[in-house]
CSV table of C-alpha atoms in Angstrom, one decimal:
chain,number,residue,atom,x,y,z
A,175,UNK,CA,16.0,-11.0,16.1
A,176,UNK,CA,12.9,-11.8,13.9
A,177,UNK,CA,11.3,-8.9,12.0
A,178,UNK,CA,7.5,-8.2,13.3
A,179,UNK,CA,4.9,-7.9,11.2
A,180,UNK,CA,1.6,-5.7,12.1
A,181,UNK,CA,-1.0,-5.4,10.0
A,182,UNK,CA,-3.1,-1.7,10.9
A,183,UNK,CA,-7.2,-3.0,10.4
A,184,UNK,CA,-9.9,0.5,9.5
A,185,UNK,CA,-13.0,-0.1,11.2
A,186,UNK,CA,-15.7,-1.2,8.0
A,187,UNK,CA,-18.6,1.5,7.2
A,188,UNK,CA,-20.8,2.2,10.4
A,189,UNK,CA,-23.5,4.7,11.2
A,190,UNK,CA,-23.0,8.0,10.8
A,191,UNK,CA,-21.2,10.5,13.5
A,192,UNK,CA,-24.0,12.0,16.1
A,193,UNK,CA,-26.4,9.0,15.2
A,194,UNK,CA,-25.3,7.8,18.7
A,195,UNK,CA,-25.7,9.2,21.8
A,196,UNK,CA,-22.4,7.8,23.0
A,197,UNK,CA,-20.6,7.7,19.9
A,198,UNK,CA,-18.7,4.6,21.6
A,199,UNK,CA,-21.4,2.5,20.9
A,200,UNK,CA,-22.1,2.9,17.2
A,201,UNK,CA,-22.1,-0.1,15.1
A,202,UNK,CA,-21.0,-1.2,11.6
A,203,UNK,CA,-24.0,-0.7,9.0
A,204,UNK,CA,-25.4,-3.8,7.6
A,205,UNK,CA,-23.5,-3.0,4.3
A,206,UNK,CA,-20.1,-2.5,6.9
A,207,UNK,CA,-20.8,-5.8,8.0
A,208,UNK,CA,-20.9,-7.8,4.8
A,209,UNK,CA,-18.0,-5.6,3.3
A,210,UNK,CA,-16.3,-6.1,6.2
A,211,UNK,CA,-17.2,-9.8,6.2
A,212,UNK,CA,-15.9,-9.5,2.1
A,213,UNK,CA,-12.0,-8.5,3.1
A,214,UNK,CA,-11.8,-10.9,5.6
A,215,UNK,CA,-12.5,-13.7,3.3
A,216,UNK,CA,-10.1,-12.5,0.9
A,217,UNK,CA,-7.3,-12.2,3.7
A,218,UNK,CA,-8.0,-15.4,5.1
A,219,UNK,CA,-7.5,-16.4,1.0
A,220,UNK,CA,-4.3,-14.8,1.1
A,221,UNK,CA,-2.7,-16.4,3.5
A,222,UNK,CA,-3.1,-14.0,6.6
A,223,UNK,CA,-3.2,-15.7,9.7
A,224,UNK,CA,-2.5,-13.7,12.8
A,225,UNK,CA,-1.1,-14.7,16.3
A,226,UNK,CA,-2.9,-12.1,17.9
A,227,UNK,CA,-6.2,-9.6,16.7
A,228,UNK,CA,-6.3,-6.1,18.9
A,229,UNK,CA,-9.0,-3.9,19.0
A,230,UNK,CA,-10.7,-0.7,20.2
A,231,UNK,CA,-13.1,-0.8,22.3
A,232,UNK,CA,-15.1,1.0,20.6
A,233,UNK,CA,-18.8,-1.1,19.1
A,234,UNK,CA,-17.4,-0.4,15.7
A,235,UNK,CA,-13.8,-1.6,16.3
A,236,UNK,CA,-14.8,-4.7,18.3
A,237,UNK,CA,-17.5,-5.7,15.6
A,238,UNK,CA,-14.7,-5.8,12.6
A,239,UNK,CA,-12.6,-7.8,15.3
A,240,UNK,CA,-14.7,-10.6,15.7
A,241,UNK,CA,-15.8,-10.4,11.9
A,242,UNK,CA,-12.1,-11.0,11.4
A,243,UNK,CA,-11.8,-13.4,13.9
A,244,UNK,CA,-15.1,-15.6,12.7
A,245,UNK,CA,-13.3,-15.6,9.3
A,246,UNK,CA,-10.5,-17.6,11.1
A,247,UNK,CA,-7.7,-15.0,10.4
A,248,UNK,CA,-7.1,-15.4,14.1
A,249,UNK,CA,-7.7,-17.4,17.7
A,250,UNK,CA,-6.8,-14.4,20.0
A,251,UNK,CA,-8.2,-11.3,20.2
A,252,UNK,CA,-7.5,-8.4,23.2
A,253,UNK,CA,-9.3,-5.3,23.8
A,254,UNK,CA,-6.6,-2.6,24.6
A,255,UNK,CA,-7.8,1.4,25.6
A,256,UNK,CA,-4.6,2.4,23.6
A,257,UNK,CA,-6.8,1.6,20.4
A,258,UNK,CA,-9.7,3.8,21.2
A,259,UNK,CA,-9.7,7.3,19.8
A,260,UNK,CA,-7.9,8.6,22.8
A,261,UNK,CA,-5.2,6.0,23.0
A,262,UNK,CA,-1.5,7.1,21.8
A,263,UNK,CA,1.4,5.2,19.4
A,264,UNK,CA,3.5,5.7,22.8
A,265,UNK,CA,1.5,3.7,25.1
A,266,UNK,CA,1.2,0.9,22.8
A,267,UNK,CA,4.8,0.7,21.7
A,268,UNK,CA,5.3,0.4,25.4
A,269,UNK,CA,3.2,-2.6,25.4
A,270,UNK,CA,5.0,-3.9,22.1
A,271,UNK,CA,8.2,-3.6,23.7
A,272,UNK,CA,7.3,-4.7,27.6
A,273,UNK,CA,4.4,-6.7,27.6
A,274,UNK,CA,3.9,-8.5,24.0
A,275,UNK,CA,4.4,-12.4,24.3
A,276,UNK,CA,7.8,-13.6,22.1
A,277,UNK,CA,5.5,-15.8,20.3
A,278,UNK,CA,3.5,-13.0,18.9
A,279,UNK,CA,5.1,-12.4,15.8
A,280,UNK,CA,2.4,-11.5,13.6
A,281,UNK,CA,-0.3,-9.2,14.9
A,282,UNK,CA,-3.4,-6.2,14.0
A,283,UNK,CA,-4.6,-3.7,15.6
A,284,UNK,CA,-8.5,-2.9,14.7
A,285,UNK,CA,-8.9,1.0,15.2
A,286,UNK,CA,-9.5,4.7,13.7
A,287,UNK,CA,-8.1,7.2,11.6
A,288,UNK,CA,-6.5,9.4,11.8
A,289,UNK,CA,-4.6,7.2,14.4
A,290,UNK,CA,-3.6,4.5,12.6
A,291,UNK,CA,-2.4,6.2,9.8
A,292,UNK,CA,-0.1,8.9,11.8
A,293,UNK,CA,0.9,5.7,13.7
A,294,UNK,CA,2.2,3.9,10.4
A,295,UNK,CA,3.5,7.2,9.6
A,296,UNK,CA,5.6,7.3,12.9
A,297,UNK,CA,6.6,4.2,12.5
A,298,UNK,CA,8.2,4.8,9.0
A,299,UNK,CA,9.0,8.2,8.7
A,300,UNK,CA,9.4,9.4,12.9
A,301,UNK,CA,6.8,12.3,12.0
A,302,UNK,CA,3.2,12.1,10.9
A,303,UNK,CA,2.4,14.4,7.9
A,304,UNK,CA,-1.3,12.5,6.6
A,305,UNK,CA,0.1,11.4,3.6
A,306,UNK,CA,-1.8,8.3,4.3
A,307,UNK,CA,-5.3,7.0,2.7
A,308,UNK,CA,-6.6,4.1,4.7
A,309,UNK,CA,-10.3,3.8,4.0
A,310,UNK,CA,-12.8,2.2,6.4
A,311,UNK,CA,-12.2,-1.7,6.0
A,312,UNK,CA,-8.8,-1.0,4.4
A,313,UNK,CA,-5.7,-2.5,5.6
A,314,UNK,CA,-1.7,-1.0,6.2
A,315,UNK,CA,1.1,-3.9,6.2
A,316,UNK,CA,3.8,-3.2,7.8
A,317,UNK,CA,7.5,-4.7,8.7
A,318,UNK,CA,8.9,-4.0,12.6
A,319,UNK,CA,12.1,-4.5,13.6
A,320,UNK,CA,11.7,-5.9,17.9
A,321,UNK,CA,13.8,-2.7,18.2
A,322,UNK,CA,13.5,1.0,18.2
A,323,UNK,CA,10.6,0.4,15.5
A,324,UNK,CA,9.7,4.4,14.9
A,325,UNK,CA,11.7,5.4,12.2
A,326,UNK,CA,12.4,2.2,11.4
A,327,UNK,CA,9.9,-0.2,9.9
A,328,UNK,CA,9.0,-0.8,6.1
A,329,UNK,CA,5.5,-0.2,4.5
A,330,UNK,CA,5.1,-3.3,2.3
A,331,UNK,CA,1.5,-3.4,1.9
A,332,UNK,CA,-1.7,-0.7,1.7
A,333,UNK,CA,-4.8,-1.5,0.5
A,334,UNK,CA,-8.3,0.0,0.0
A,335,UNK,CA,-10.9,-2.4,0.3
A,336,UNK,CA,-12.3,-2.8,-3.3
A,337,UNK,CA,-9.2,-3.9,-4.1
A,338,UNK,CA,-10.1,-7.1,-1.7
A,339,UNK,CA,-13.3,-7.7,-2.5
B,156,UNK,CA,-8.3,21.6,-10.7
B,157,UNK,CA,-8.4,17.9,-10.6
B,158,UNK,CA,-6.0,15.3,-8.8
B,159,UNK,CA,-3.5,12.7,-11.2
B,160,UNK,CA,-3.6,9.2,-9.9
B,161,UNK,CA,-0.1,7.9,-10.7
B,162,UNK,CA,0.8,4.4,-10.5
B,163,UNK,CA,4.3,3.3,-9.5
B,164,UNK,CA,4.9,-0.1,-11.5
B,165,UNK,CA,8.4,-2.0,-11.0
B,166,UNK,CA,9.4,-4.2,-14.0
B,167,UNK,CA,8.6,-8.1,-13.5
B,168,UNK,CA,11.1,-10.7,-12.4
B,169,UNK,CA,14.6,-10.7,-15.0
B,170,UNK,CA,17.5,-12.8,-15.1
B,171,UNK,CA,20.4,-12.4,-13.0
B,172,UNK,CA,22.2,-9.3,-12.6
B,173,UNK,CA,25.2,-9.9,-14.8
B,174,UNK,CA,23.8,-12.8,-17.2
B,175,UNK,CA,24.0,-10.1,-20.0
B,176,UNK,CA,26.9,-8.1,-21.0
B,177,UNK,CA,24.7,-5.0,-21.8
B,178,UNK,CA,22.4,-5.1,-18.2
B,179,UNK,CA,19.7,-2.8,-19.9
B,180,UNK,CA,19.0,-5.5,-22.2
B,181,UNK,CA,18.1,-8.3,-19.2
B,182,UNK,CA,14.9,-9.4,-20.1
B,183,UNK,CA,12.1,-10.8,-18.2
B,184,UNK,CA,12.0,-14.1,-17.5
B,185,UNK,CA,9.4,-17.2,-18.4
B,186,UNK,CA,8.3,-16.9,-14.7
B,187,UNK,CA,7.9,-13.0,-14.5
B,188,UNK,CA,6.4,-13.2,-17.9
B,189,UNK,CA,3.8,-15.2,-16.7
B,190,UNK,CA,3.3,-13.6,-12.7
B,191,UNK,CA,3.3,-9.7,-14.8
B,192,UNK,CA,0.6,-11.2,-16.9
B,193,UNK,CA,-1.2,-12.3,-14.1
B,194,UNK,CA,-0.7,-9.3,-12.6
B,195,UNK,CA,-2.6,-7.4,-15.6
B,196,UNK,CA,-5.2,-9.5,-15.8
B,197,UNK,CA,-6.0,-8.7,-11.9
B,198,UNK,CA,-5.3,-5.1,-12.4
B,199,UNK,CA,-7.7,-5.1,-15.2
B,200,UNK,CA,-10.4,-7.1,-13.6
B,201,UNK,CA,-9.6,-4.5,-10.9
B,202,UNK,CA,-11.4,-2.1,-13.5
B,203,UNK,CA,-7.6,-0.4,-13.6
B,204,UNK,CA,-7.5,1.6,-17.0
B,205,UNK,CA,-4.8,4.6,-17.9
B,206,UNK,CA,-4.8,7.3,-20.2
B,207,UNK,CA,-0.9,6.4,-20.9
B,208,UNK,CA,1.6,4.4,-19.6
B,209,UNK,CA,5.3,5.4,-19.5
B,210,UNK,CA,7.8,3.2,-18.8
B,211,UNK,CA,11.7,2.6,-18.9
B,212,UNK,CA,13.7,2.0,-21.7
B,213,UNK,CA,15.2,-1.0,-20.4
B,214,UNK,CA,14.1,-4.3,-21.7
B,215,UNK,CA,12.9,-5.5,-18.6
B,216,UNK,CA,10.6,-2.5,-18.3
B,217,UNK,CA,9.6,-2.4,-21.3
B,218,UNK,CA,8.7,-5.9,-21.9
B,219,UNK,CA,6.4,-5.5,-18.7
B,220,UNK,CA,4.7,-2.4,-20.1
B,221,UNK,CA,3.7,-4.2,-23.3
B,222,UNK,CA,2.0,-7.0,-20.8
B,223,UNK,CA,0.3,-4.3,-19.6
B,224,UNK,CA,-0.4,-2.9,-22.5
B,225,UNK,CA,-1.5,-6.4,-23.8
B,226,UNK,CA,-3.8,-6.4,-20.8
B,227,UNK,CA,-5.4,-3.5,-22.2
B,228,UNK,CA,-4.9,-1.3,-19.5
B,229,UNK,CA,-4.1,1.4,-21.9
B,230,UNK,CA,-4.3,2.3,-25.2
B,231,UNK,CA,-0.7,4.4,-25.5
B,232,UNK,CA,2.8,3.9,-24.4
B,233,UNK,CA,5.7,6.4,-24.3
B,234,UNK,CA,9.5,5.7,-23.9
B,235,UNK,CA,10.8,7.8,-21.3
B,236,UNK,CA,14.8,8.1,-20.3
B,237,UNK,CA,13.7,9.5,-17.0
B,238,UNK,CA,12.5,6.2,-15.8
B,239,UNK,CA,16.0,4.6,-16.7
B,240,UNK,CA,18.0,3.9,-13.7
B,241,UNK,CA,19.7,7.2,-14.2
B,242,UNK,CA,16.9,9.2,-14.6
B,243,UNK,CA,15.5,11.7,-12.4
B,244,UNK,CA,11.8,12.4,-10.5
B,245,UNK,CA,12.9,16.0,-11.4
B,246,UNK,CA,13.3,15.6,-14.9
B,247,UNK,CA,9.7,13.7,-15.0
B,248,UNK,CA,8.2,16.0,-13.3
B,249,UNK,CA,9.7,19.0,-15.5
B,250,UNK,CA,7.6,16.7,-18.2
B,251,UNK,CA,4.5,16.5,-16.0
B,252,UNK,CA,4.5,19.8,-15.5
B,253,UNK,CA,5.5,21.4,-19.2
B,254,UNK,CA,4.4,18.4,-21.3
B,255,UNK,CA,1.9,16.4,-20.1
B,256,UNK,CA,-1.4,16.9,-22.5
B,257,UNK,CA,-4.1,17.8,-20.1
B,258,UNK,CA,-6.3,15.3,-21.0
B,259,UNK,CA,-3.6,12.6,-19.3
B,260,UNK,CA,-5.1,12.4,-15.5
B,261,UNK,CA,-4.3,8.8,-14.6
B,262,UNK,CA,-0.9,7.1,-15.8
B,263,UNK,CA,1.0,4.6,-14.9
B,264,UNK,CA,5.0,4.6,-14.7
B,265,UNK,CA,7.3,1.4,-15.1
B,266,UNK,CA,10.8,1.4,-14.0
B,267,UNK,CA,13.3,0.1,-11.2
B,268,UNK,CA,14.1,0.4,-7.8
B,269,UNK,CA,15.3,1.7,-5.6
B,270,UNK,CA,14.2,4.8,-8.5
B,271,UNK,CA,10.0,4.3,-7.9
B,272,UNK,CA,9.8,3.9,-3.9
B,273,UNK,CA,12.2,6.9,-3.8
B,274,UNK,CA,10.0,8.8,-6.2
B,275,UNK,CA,6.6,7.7,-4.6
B,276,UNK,CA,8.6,8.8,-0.5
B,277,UNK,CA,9.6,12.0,-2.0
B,278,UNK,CA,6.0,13.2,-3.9
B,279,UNK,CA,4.7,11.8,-0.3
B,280,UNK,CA,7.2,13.7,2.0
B,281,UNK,CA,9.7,15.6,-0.3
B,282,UNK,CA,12.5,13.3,1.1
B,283,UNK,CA,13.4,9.4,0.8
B,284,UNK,CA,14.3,7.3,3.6
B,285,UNK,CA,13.9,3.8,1.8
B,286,UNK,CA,10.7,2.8,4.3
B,287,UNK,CA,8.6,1.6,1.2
B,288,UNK,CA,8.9,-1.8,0.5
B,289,UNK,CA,8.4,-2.5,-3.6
B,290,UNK,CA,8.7,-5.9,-5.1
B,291,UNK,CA,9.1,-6.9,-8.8
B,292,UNK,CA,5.8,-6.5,-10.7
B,293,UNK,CA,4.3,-4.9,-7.3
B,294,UNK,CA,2.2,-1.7,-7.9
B,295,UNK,CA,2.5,1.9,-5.8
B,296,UNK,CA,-1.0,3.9,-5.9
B,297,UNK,CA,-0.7,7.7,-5.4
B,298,UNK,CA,-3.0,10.7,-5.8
B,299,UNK,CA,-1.2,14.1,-7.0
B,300,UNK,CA,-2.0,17.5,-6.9
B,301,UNK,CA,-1.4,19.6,-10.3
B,302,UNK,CA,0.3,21.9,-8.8
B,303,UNK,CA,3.8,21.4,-6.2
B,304,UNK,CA,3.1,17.1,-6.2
B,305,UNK,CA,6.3,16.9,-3.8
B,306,UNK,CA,5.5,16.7,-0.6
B,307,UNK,CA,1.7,16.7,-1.1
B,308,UNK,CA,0.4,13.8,-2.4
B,309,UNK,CA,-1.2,11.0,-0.8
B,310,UNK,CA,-0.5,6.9,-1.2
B,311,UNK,CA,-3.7,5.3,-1.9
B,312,UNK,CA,-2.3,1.5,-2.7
B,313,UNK,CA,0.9,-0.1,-2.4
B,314,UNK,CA,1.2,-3.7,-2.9
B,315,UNK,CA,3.3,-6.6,-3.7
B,316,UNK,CA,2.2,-9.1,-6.5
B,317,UNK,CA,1.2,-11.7,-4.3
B,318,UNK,CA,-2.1,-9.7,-3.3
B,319,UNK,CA,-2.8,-10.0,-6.7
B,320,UNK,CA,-2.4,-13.6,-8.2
């Protein structure tokens, strides 16, 4: 069976925490947007093309989306709850393993830390201990087997974003 | 007390395993020449600069710290048996704790695998389970602490050379 490969997307810079009323709703700064708008650029440059894009539902979340999306990285993009701040590893793997189309091979998730961090974590190392950086914009590559991926899958690529732009 | 960034960098591409009758004297070839060059550049451009770097006494290694030297990513180089492939992290960390001049708070390391993405799993979570992926002339970004690094430092960057060319 082919190995999977998921690519874990930060959020860019957005307004700051308890500027919102429903903190849901906050949206990528003007600077988030162009830096934002920078790393997709250069991971369209390198070669990253995605069969699917999935993001929280959150404002901030969904705006990197579609910046990623306008850059041409991908054609398909889902909004899935498990992404949100709430959501869990568990329910997505579930997904991953029930629901994900075979042709999906290549795939990100657009969400928040510390999720996505302990979930890379999970999925290399079967315990999350924060030993993670991913800054806001900054990308986590990793290598899935279809199978039992927790434990499992290879780290081959972490990146800040000013090493993109 | 302040953090030490450590980079992780693993020799370019060498010939064949075997094409020498003494391996430690394998040297890089004409193509990793040129992609570890490339590579320095980038890191440089990338505003990378290091107190010292230490590397391997193997040709290989060594050859691909004076690139990086070239590069002028740093201004001194030490030969360190530690980073052979039967060297130790506890022996280097003996010298990072007993010998390293204060003044040294960003270095760089270049040796061989599976030696660095063991190192850079066990400073991370004081065990290695072979879940970092490291290529030839790729480059492993960690923050320490002074004081008890295994098990408590963070990976900022890890990434293959092909991010960088």
């Amino acid at each position: 069976m082919p190995n999977i490969t998921l690519y874990l997307i930060r959020h860019g810079l957005a307004g700051e925490h308890g500027s919102y009323a429903n903190d849901d709703e906050r949206p990528l700064t003007e600077e988030g947007k162009q830096k934002t708008q920078q790393v997709a650029k250069r991971l369209h440059a390198l070669n990253l093309r995605l069969d699917l894009i999935m993001t929280s539902p959150l404002v901030r979340a969904h705006q990197t989306a579609d910046l990623l999306l306008e850059a041409k990285l991908s054609q398909a993009l889902q909004v899935s709850p498990y992404l949100a701040p709430h959501g869990s590893l568990d329910q997505w793997l579930n997904w991953f393993q029930q629901e994900r189309s075979p042709e999906v091979t290549t795939l990100a998730l657009v969400g928040h830390e510390p999720n996505l961090s302990a979930w890379a974590e999970t999925l290399l190392w079967d315990e999350s201990r924060g030993a993670l950086s991913l800054k806001k914009a900054g990308v986590i590559g990793l290598t899935l087997p279809e199978q039992s991926p927790v434990g499992n899958s290879a780290l081959f690529w972490l990146t800040p974003p000013r090493f993109l732009l």
